[in-house]
XYZ file of C-alpha atoms in Angstrom:
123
model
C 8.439 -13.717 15.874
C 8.717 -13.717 12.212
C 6.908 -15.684 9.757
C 7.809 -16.177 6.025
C 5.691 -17.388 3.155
C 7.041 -18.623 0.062
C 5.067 -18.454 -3.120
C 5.336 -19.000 -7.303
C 7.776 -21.878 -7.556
C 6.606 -23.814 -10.631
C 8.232 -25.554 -13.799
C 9.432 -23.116 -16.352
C 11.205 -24.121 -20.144
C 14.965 -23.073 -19.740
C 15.239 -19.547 -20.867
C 12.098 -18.997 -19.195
C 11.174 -16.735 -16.496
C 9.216 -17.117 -13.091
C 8.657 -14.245 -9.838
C 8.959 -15.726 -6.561
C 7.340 -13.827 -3.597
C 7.652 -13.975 -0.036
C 5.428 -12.641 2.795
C 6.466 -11.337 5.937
C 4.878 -11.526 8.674
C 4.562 -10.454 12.884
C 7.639 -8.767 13.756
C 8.863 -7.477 10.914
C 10.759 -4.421 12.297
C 13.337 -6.622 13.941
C 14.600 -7.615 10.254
C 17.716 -6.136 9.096
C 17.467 -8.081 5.610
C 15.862 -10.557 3.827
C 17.377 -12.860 1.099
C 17.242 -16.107 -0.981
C 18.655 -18.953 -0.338
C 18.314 -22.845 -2.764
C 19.401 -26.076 -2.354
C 19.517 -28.523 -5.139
C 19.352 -32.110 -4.374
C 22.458 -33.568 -3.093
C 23.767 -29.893 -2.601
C 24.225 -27.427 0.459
C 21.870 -24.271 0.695
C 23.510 -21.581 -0.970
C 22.912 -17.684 -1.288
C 21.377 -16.285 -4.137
C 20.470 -12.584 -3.546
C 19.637 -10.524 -0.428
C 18.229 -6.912 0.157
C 18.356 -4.635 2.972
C 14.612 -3.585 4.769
C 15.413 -0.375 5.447
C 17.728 0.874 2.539
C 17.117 -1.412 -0.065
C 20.757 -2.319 -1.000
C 20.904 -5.744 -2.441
C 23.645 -8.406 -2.759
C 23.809 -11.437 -5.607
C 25.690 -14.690 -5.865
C 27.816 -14.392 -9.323
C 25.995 -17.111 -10.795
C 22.513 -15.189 -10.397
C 24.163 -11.706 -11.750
C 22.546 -10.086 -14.725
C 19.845 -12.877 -14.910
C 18.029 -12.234 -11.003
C 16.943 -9.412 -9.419
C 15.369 -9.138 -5.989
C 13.047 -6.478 -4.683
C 11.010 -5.491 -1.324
C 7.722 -3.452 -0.903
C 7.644 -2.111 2.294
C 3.647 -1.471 1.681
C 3.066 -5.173 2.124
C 5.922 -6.604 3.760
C 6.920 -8.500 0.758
C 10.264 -9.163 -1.255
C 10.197 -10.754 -4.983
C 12.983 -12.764 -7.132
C 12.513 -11.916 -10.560
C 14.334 -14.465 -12.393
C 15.014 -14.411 -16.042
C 17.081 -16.569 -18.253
C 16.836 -19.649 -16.066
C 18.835 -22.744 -16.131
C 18.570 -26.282 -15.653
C 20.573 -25.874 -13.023
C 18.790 -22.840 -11.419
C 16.355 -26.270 -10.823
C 16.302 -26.407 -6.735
C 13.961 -25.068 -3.573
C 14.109 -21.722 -2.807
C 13.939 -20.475 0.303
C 13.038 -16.946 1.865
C 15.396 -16.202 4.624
C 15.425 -13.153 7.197
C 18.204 -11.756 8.992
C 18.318 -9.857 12.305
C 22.152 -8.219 11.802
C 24.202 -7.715 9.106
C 25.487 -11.029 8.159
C 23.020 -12.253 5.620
C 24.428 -14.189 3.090
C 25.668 -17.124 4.799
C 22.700 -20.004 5.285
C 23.669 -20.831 8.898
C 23.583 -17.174 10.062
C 20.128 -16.460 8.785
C 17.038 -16.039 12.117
C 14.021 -16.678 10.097
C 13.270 -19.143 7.037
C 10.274 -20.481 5.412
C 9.475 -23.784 4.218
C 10.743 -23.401 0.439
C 9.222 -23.213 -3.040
C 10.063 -25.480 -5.496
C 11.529 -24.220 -8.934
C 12.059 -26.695 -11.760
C 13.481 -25.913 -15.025
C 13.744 -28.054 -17.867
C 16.141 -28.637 -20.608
């Protein structure tokens, strides 16, 4: 119903910056919200930042606060992470995620992911 395409992971110098995008595609309408999700190796996937479709209200983990920010264009069916400052241990695969009802920052309630982009940041 819903496709999701991950793209700009790369490796970035700590204190660096990179802008991850994520296409949408086929039944878009159906999606209350879209987020980010990572998991690091040996970890579980956690949230990282979310933003309403429709309203554009967003939601961040703590540890992304200040240093992430997440965006949508509704032109092109596409949401961004802008992520500035990283951190060694920002290192991990990000996932896109989209969410059919309001619950959308918990990994196992999310309807739609893609396959991940990997982000690597060194020391």
């Amino acid at each position: 119903q819903v496709q999701l395409v991950e793209s700009g992971g790369g490796l970035v110098q700590a204190g660096g910056s990179l802008r991850l995008s994520c296409a949408a595609s086929g039944r878009t309408y159906s999606i209350y919200a879209m987020a980010w999700f990572r998991q690091a190796p040996g970890k579980g996937r956690e949230f990282v930042a979310a933003v309403t479709w429709s309203g554009g209200r967003t939601s961040y983990a703590n540890f992304v606060k200040g240093r992430f920010a997440i965006s949508r264009d509704k032109v092109t069916n596409t949401i961004f992470l802008q992520m500035n400052s990283l951190k060694a241990e920002d290192t991990a695969v990000y996932y896109c995620a989209g969410s059919l009802e309001g619950d959308y920052t918990e990994a196992n309630a999310m309807d739609y992911w893609g396959k991940g982009t990997l982000v690597t940041v060194s020391s």
